[in-house]
Short mmCIF file of C-alpha atoms in Angstrom, two decimals:
data_model
loop_
_atom_site.label_atom_id
_atom_site.label_comp_id
_atom_site.label_asym_id
_atom_site.label_seq_id
_atom_site.Cartn_x
_atom_site.Cartn_y
_atom_site.Cartn_z
CA UNK A 1 45.33 141.38 140.31
CA UNK A 2 42.73 140.96 143.05
CA UNK A 3 39.93 140.43 140.44
CA UNK A 4 42.02 137.73 138.71
CA UNK A 5 42.57 135.95 142.03
CA UNK A 6 38.89 136.24 142.89
CA UNK A 7 37.90 134.97 139.46
CA UNK A 8 40.07 131.86 139.86
CA UNK A 9 38.84 131.30 143.40
CA UNK A 10 35.27 131.78 142.21
CA UNK A 11 35.73 129.35 139.28
CA UNK A 12 37.17 126.76 141.60
CA UNK A 13 34.42 127.35 144.18
CA UNK A 14 31.83 126.84 141.46
CA UNK A 15 33.60 123.66 140.51
CA UNK A 16 33.25 122.58 144.14
CA UNK A 17 29.52 122.33 143.89
CA UNK A 18 29.20 120.86 140.42
CA UNK A 19 30.57 117.62 139.12
CA UNK A 20 31.40 115.74 135.89
CA UNK A 21 31.53 111.98 135.80
CA UNK A 22 32.91 109.32 133.44
CA UNK A 23 30.35 106.51 133.20
CA UNK A 24 32.18 103.17 133.68
CA UNK A 25 29.32 100.66 133.25
CA UNK A 26 25.62 100.34 132.50
CA UNK A 27 24.95 100.44 136.29
CA UNK A 28 26.72 103.81 136.52
CA UNK A 29 24.02 105.81 134.69
CA UNK A 30 21.26 105.44 137.36
CA UNK A 31 23.83 105.91 140.13
CA UNK A 32 25.27 109.01 138.54
CA UNK A 33 21.82 110.48 137.92
CA UNK A 34 20.88 109.86 141.57
CA UNK A 35 24.08 111.56 142.71
CA UNK A 36 23.41 114.66 140.58
CA UNK A 37 19.82 114.77 141.92
CA UNK A 38 21.17 114.57 145.47
CA UNK A 39 23.20 117.77 145.01
CA UNK A 40 20.31 119.70 143.52
CA UNK A 41 19.11 122.49 145.73
CA UNK A 42 20.51 125.53 147.51
CA UNK A 43 23.92 125.36 149.12
CA UNK A 44 26.02 127.89 151.01
CA UNK A 45 29.18 127.97 153.01
CA UNK A 46 32.70 129.12 153.55
CA UNK A 47 35.85 128.17 151.74
CA UNK A 48 39.53 128.95 152.08
CA UNK A 49 42.64 128.86 149.95
CA UNK A 50 44.92 126.59 151.99
CA UNK A 51 48.14 126.72 149.93
CA UNK A 52 50.04 128.94 147.55
CA UNK A 53 50.49 132.67 147.13
CA UNK A 54 46.94 133.50 148.34
CA UNK A 55 46.96 131.08 151.28
CA UNK A 56 44.49 132.17 153.99
CA UNK A 57 42.09 133.97 151.60
CA UNK A 58 38.56 133.17 152.74
CA UNK A 59 35.43 133.26 150.59
CA UNK A 60 31.73 132.38 150.85
CA UNK A 61 29.49 130.91 148.16
CA UNK A 62 25.70 130.75 147.75
CA UNK A 63 24.76 128.37 144.95
CA UNK A 64 21.69 126.65 143.55
CA UNK A 65 21.99 123.37 141.61
CA UNK A 66 19.33 121.97 139.30
CA UNK A 67 19.26 118.69 137.34
CA UNK A 68 20.26 118.89 133.71
CA UNK A 69 17.45 119.99 131.39
CA UNK A 70 18.01 117.20 128.86
CA UNK A 71 16.91 114.35 131.18
CA UNK A 72 20.43 112.83 131.30
CA UNK A 73 22.65 112.86 134.38
CA UNK A 74 24.05 116.33 134.97
CA UNK A 75 23.59 119.61 136.78
CA UNK A 76 23.20 123.31 136.12
CA UNK A 77 24.51 125.75 138.72
CA UNK A 78 23.93 129.45 139.36
CA UNK A 79 24.83 131.73 142.25
CA UNK A 80 27.56 133.95 143.63
CA UNK A 81 30.79 133.70 145.52
CA UNK A 82 32.15 136.53 147.65
CA UNK A 83 35.61 137.52 148.85
CA UNK A 84 35.27 140.45 151.27
CA UNK A 85 33.07 143.06 149.58
CA UNK A 86 33.68 141.70 146.06
CA UNK A 87 31.02 139.41 144.65
CA UNK A 88 31.26 137.31 141.42
CA UNK A 89 28.34 135.66 139.61
CA UNK A 90 28.85 131.92 139.21
CA UNK A 91 27.48 129.53 136.59
CA UNK A 92 28.26 126.00 135.53
CA UNK A 93 26.76 123.27 133.41
CA UNK A 94 27.76 119.57 133.40
CA UNK A 95 25.97 117.34 130.91
CA UNK A 96 26.09 113.66 130.04
CA UNK A 97 27.41 113.12 126.53
CA UNK A 98 27.35 109.51 125.44
CA UNK A 99 29.30 107.50 127.97
CA UNK A 100 31.07 110.48 129.53
CA UNK A 101 30.45 114.01 130.76
CA UNK A 102 31.50 117.45 129.54
CA UNK A 103 31.11 120.80 131.13
CA UNK A 104 32.39 124.17 131.94
CA UNK A 105 32.47 126.63 134.81
CA UNK A 106 31.86 130.22 133.84
CA UNK A 107 32.96 130.41 130.22
CA UNK A 108 35.26 127.32 130.32
CA UNK A 109 39.03 127.07 129.99
CA UNK A 110 39.04 129.00 126.69
CA UNK A 111 37.84 131.99 128.66
CA UNK A 112 38.23 132.73 132.35
CA UNK A 113 36.78 129.52 133.73
CA UNK A 114 37.53 125.77 133.93
CA UNK A 115 36.69 122.64 131.91
CA UNK A 116 35.66 119.31 133.40
CA UNK A 117 37.80 116.59 131.64
CA UNK A 118 37.11 113.35 133.48
CA UNK A 119 35.67 111.83 136.63
CA UNK A 120 34.13 109.01 138.65
CA UNK A 121 31.27 108.62 141.13
CA UNK A 122 31.55 106.08 143.97
CA UNK A 123 28.85 106.01 146.65
CA UNK A 124 28.75 109.52 148.06
CA UNK A 125 32.01 110.83 146.56
CA UNK A 126 32.85 112.33 143.19
CA UNK A 127 36.40 112.75 141.86
CA UNK A 128 36.86 114.72 138.69
CA UNK A 129 39.63 116.15 136.55
CA UNK A 130 39.78 119.89 135.88
CA UNK A 131 41.71 121.86 133.32
CA UNK A 132 42.45 125.49 132.60
CA UNK A 133 45.17 126.11 130.03
CA UNK A 134 48.38 124.74 131.65
CA UNK A 135 46.68 124.09 135.02
CA UNK A 136 45.60 120.51 135.69
CA UNK A 137 43.85 119.56 138.87
CA UNK A 138 41.24 117.43 140.58
CA UNK A 139 38.28 117.96 142.79
CA UNK A 140 36.96 115.57 145.42
CA UNK A 141 33.43 116.24 146.62
CA UNK A 142 32.08 114.13 149.49
CA UNK A 143 28.38 114.26 150.37
CA UNK A 144 28.31 112.43 153.74
CA UNK A 145 24.61 113.19 154.26
CA UNK A 146 21.73 115.09 152.63
CA UNK A 147 22.66 118.41 154.34
CA UNK A 148 26.43 118.74 153.79
CA UNK A 149 29.13 118.62 151.13
CA UNK A 150 32.93 118.82 151.68
CA UNK A 151 35.12 119.72 148.77
CA UNK A 152 38.89 119.69 148.24
CA UNK A 153 40.45 121.07 145.08
CA UNK A 154 44.03 120.14 144.29
CA UNK A 155 46.41 121.15 141.52
CA UNK A 156 49.22 119.20 139.98
CA UNK A 157 52.64 120.53 140.86
CA UNK A 158 55.32 118.43 139.22
CA UNK A 159 54.24 114.82 139.82
CA UNK A 160 52.32 115.62 143.04
CA UNK A 161 48.75 116.72 143.66
CA UNK A 162 48.71 119.63 146.20
CA UNK A 163 45.46 120.62 147.96
CA UNK A 164 44.81 124.35 147.44
CA UNK A 165 41.15 124.97 148.28
CA UNK A 166 38.79 123.56 150.88
CA UNK A 167 35.07 124.32 150.96
CA UNK A 168 32.38 123.22 153.42
CA UNK A 169 28.81 123.65 152.06
CA UNK A 170 25.53 123.18 153.92
CA UNK A 171 22.18 122.75 152.29
CA UNK A 172 20.00 125.77 152.91
CA UNK A 173 16.84 124.70 154.68
CA UNK A 174 14.02 127.29 154.60
CA UNK A 175 12.15 125.55 157.44
CA UNK A 176 15.09 126.15 159.82
CA UNK A 177 15.78 129.75 158.86
CA UNK A 178 14.60 132.54 161.24
CA UNK A 179 12.47 134.93 159.21
CA UNK A 180 11.44 137.25 161.93
CA UNK A 181 8.63 137.41 164.45
CA UNK A 182 5.60 139.51 165.27
CA UNK A 183 4.88 140.40 168.85
#
């Protein structure tokens, strides 16, 4: 039971750092590519389940994003998320496919992960649709500056979207990390 909960939290946390986008115009392609490039790099930070059966569960993620290999807008993600002493590897890939995006977190909705089904990019915010079997949801990721990202993941309950996970990520900056000293 705990590993299932952790796997779902980990999948959603991975979703928090990666994004899928539906291109709406010819101007969207350069904007979308710039957005994906802006989230490339190393990110870490805490998250918490804020509603539902596991409300109050805290986790921490360490993730590295890289631009898509094919030259189109997109991102590849690798890293880990941790709940207590339990750690789960994370992976995701979002790729531009024609005028839209497709992607999966972990092994996608057919396995134990999530699928990206739709989305939009506006300025420094991405909103995307997520699906896993009967679960439909949305993720909003805001990148207010080059060093931070705030993510809210909501699920559809009836006709209402209910926030269930919040994550605050900071860009890891090697220059600011203390690596020790010699006296």
